[in-house]
Amino acid sequence: INEIGRMIMLYREDIKEYLGIDEKIASDNYFEFEEYQAKFNDYQNKDKWYEDSGKVYLGRQIVVNNPEKPSIQYKTILDSIGTEYQYTGLDFACGASPIGFELIKRGHNLIFCDLPGSVTYEFLRWRLNKYNMPFKSITDLSEVESKSMDFILALDCIEHFPEDKSKDIVNQFARILRENGYLYCNFMANHAFE
């Protein structure tokens, strides 16, 4: 198992410790989360959906993050940011942020932004505390100074917002990103967010 695989193994072990679950329960969480996805559009208050599905989503991460075949995005981001310089970045809608955790571990400064109190965000806070790493957080992009970020992570998140809010978010990214900064963005192929 390579370096990224070891990062994933630690992430999975920390989730198991935090939730007090094993591989069997994580597998059950995988299928239970599918049920939550099917109900996404039934929720008027999407924050409530994230609250209700948070523990099974986090448990599901044990199944979907394979240390023997880690996501290519992890390697791409870690390689492109590197460790030669210490950068400052924002992890927007960060959730459990395995990549943000690793970037802090490698000496970068990160600010995390997500729903306060969500299970994944609280896990991230717990995890950083467990390893004596800093947890800097905001709840609104307006709190970030203009042209202050070397990079922004927006992974698996933009598709969760209505189109008008997504445009607002991207405009905020443009405001806070330094010249020649990087925006790392992807979109989940996910039937719940059509």
CSV table of C-alpha atoms in Angstrom, one decimal, residues 36-158:
chain,number,residue,atom,x,y,z
A,36,TYR,CA,-31.1,8.5,2.4
A,37,GLN,CA,-30.0,9.5,-1.1
A,38,ALA,CA,-33.4,8.4,-2.5
A,39,LYS,CA,-35.1,10.6,0.1
A,40,PHE,CA,-33.0,13.7,-0.6
A,41,ASN,CA,-35.6,15.6,-2.7
A,42,ASP,CA,-38.3,14.8,-0.1
A,43,TYR,CA,-36.5,17.1,2.5
A,44,GLN,CA,-37.5,20.7,2.3
A,45,ASN,CA,-34.7,21.6,4.7
A,46,LYS,CA,-31.6,20.1,3.2
A,47,ASP,CA,-29.5,20.8,6.3
A,48,LYS,CA,-31.9,18.4,8.1
A,49,TRP,CA,-31.1,15.8,5.5
A,50,TYR,CA,-27.3,16.2,6.2
A,51,GLU,CA,-28.0,15.9,9.9
A,52,ASP,CA,-30.2,12.8,9.5
A,53,SER,CA,-27.8,11.0,7.1
A,54,GLY,CA,-24.5,12.1,8.7
A,55,LYS,CA,-23.5,9.1,10.7
A,56,VAL,CA,-24.4,6.6,7.9
A,57,TYR,CA,-22.6,8.8,5.4
A,58,LEU,CA,-19.5,8.8,7.6
A,59,GLY,CA,-19.6,5.1,8.2
A,60,ARG,CA,-20.1,4.6,4.4
A,61,GLN,CA,-16.7,6.2,3.9
A,62,ILE,CA,-15.0,3.1,5.3
A,63,VAL,CA,-16.4,1.1,2.4
A,64,VAL,CA,-16.0,3.6,-0.4
A,65,ASN,CA,-12.4,4.6,0.4
A,66,ASN,CA,-10.2,1.7,-0.6
A,67,PRO,CA,-6.6,2.0,0.6
A,68,GLU,CA,-5.5,-0.4,-2.2
A,69,LYS,CA,-7.2,1.7,-4.9
A,70,PRO,CA,-7.4,5.3,-3.5
A,71,SER,CA,-9.2,8.0,-5.5
A,72,ILE,CA,-7.0,9.6,-8.1
A,73,GLN,CA,-8.2,13.0,-6.9
A,74,TYR,CA,-6.2,12.5,-3.7
A,75,LYS,CA,-2.9,11.9,-5.5
A,76,THR,CA,-3.6,14.7,-8.0
A,77,ILE,CA,-4.3,17.3,-5.3
A,78,LEU,CA,-1.5,16.3,-3.0
A,79,ASP,CA,1.1,16.1,-5.8
A,80,SER,CA,0.1,19.5,-7.3
A,81,ILE,CA,0.1,21.3,-3.9
A,82,GLY,CA,3.3,19.5,-2.8
A,83,THR,CA,5.3,20.3,0.3
A,84,GLU,CA,8.0,22.7,-1.1
A,85,TYR,CA,6.1,25.8,0.1
A,86,GLN,CA,3.6,26.3,2.9
A,87,TYR,CA,0.3,27.3,1.3
A,88,THR,CA,-3.0,28.7,2.7
A,89,GLY,CA,-6.2,27.1,1.5
A,90,LEU,CA,-9.9,26.8,2.1
A,91,ASP,CA,-11.8,23.5,2.2
A,92,PHE,CA,-15.3,24.5,1.3
A,93,ALA,CA,-18.2,22.2,2.3
A,94,CYS,CA,-15.4,20.1,3.7
A,95,GLY,CA,-17.3,17.3,5.5
A,96,ALA,CA,-14.8,14.8,7.0
A,97,SER,CA,-12.0,16.2,4.7
A,98,PRO,CA,-9.5,13.4,4.4
A,99,ILE,CA,-7.5,15.5,2.0
A,100,GLY,CA,-7.6,18.7,4.1
A,101,PHE,CA,-6.4,16.6,7.1
A,102,GLU,CA,-3.5,15.4,5.0
A,103,LEU,CA,-2.6,18.9,3.8
A,104,ILE,CA,-2.4,20.2,7.4
A,105,LYS,CA,-0.3,17.2,8.3
A,106,ARG,CA,2.0,18.2,5.5
A,107,GLY,CA,2.4,21.7,6.9
A,108,HIS,CA,-0.2,23.7,5.0
A,109,ASN,CA,-2.7,26.1,6.6
A,110,LEU,CA,-6.3,25.3,6.0
A,111,ILE,CA,-9.6,27.0,6.9
A,112,PHE,CA,-12.6,24.6,6.9
A,113,CYS,CA,-16.1,25.7,6.0
A,114,ASP,CA,-19.2,23.5,6.4
A,115,LEU,CA,-22.4,23.2,8.3
A,116,PRO,CA,-21.6,23.7,12.0
A,117,GLY,CA,-22.6,20.7,14.1
A,118,SER,CA,-22.8,18.3,11.2
A,119,VAL,CA,-21.5,14.8,12.0
A,120,THR,CA,-18.7,14.9,9.4
A,121,TYR,CA,-17.6,18.4,10.5
A,122,GLU,CA,-17.5,17.3,14.1
A,123,PHE,CA,-15.6,14.2,13.1
A,124,LEU,CA,-13.0,16.4,11.4
A,125,ARG,CA,-12.8,18.7,14.5
A,126,TRP,CA,-12.3,15.6,16.7
A,127,ARG,CA,-9.8,14.0,14.3
A,128,LEU,CA,-7.6,17.2,14.1
A,129,ASN,CA,-7.8,17.5,17.9
A,130,LYS,CA,-6.8,13.8,18.3
A,131,TYR,CA,-3.6,14.5,16.4
A,132,ASN,CA,-2.9,17.9,17.9
A,133,MET,CA,-3.5,19.7,14.6
A,134,PRO,CA,-5.1,23.1,14.2
A,135,PHE,CA,-8.8,23.5,13.4
A,136,LYS,CA,-9.6,26.9,11.8
A,137,SER,CA,-13.2,27.2,10.7
A,138,ILE,CA,-15.7,29.7,9.2
A,139,THR,CA,-19.4,29.4,8.5
A,140,ASP,CA,-19.6,31.9,5.7
A,141,LEU,CA,-17.3,32.8,2.7
A,142,SER,CA,-17.7,36.5,3.4
A,143,GLU,CA,-15.5,35.9,6.4
A,144,VAL,CA,-12.5,35.2,4.1
A,145,GLU,CA,-10.3,38.1,3.0
A,146,SER,CA,-10.1,38.9,-0.7
A,147,LYS,CA,-7.2,37.3,-2.5
A,148,SER,CA,-6.0,35.4,0.6
A,149,MET,CA,-6.2,31.8,-0.6
A,150,ASP,CA,-3.5,29.9,-2.6
A,151,PHE,CA,-6.0,27.1,-3.3
A,152,ILE,CA,-9.6,26.2,-2.6
A,153,LEU,CA,-10.9,22.6,-2.3
A,154,ALA,CA,-14.6,22.3,-3.4
A,155,LEU,CA,-14.9,18.5,-3.6
A,156,ASP,CA,-18.3,16.8,-4.1
A,157,CYS,CA,-20.2,19.8,-3.0
A,158,ILE,CA,-21.2,22.4,-5.6
